[in-house]
Amino acid sequence: MIDTRPDPLVKADWPLRTERLVIRRMGLADIEPTWAFRSLPEVAEWVTTAFSDLDAYRKIFERPDILESSLVIEHNGFIVGDLMLRITDPWSQTEVRDQANGTQAELGWTIAPAHQGNGYATEAVRAVLDACFGPLGLRRVVAECFAENEASWRLMERLGMRRESHTVKDSLHRTRGWLDGLSYAILAEEWAAATR
């Protein structure tokens, strides 16, 4: 079945611009530049899928559903990272489902190791959260990581996201076995209060 719903990210004015960065929708030409850092062992350690080669990566990122939710982070015209922003439907009771549809997003990020430690992830995620709670009109954004991925959960906390769960050995890592998982979230009203 083909998804005929409109592109949920179209409401934002892309690209987003910060003091140092440009965050824009990913295009087919961005597949190889993002593969260049996503294929590195230190990055592949924490991403959902460690692709065996560029062709396997390309097959996934050429899919419209994946490409639609993918963003790239540029600094001085070079791609330094990427983000996933997937609009989702939270759980709701049947009678009010239409009020809940498309009101939440899941957010993820990857920064090329050569560009880590410069605050690019914090700056980019902050800009995307502004878009989520501004033009995209969302009410809640969530993010998850392995508990051992300290850089990821520290970023979530730095941006004011609330730790909602710490699950015990519920997440299977490809080389480390069963690990604890962390879930974070932030509501539109919390973001508004934090950014006043």
Coordinates of N, CA and C in Angstrom, one line a residue, residues 10 39 42 51-52 54 59 63 66 74 89-90 97 138-139 145 147 155 159 161 169 177 183 190:
V10 N 6.7 19.5 5.7 CA 6.6 20.6 4.7 C 6.2 21.9 5.4
S39 N 29.6 5.0 8.1 CA 30.3 3.7 8.0 C 31.5 3.6 8.9
E42 N 33.1 3.9 14.9 CA 32.7 4.6 16.1 C 31.3 5.2 16.0
F51 N 25.3 -0.7 8.1 CA 25.3 -1.2 6.8 C 26.6 -1.8 6.3
S52 N 26.5 -2.9 5.6 CA 27.7 -3.6 5.1 C 28.5 -2.8 4.0
L54 N 28.1 0.7 0.8 CA 27.4 1.8 0.3 C 26.1 1.4 -0.4
K59 N 20.2 1.8 -0.8 CA 18.9 1.2 -1.0 C 17.9 1.6 0.1
R63 N 14.7 5.1 -0.2 CA 13.3 4.9 0.1 C 12.6 6.2 0.5
I66 N 12.2 7.0 4.2 CA 13.4 7.2 5.0 C 13.9 8.6 4.6
E74 N 24.9 21.0 7.9 CA 26.0 21.5 7.2 C 26.7 22.6 8.0
D89 N 2.3 9.2 15.4 CA 1.0 9.3 16.0 C 1.1 8.6 17.4
P90 N 0.9 9.4 18.5 CA 1.0 8.8 19.8 C -0.2 7.8 20.0
R97 N -8.7 9.7 18.2 CA -7.5 9.4 17.5 C -7.2 10.5 16.5
L138 N 3.9 20.6 16.7 CA 3.9 19.3 17.5 C 3.7 19.6 19.0
R139 N 3.3 18.6 19.7 CA 3.1 18.8 21.1 C 4.1 18.1 22.0
C145 N 18.0 6.1 23.4 CA 19.4 5.7 23.1 C 19.7 4.5 24.1
A147 N 21.7 3.2 27.1 CA 22.2 3.9 28.3 C 23.8 4.1 28.2
L155 N 23.3 15.0 25.7 CA 22.7 16.0 24.8 C 21.3 16.2 25.1
L159 N 19.5 19.8 26.5 CA 18.5 20.6 25.9 C 17.1 20.6 26.7
M161 N 15.4 17.9 27.8 CA 14.5 16.8 27.7 C 14.5 16.0 29.0
K169 N 18.2 -3.9 30.5 CA 18.6 -4.9 29.5 C 17.4 -5.3 28.5
G177 N 25.6 -7.1 23.4 CA 24.5 -7.9 24.0 C 23.4 -7.0 24.5
S183 N 14.8 6.5 27.5 CA 13.8 7.3 26.7 C 13.7 8.7 27.3
E190 N 7.0 22.7 27.8 CA 8.3 22.7 28.5 C 9.4 23.4 27.7

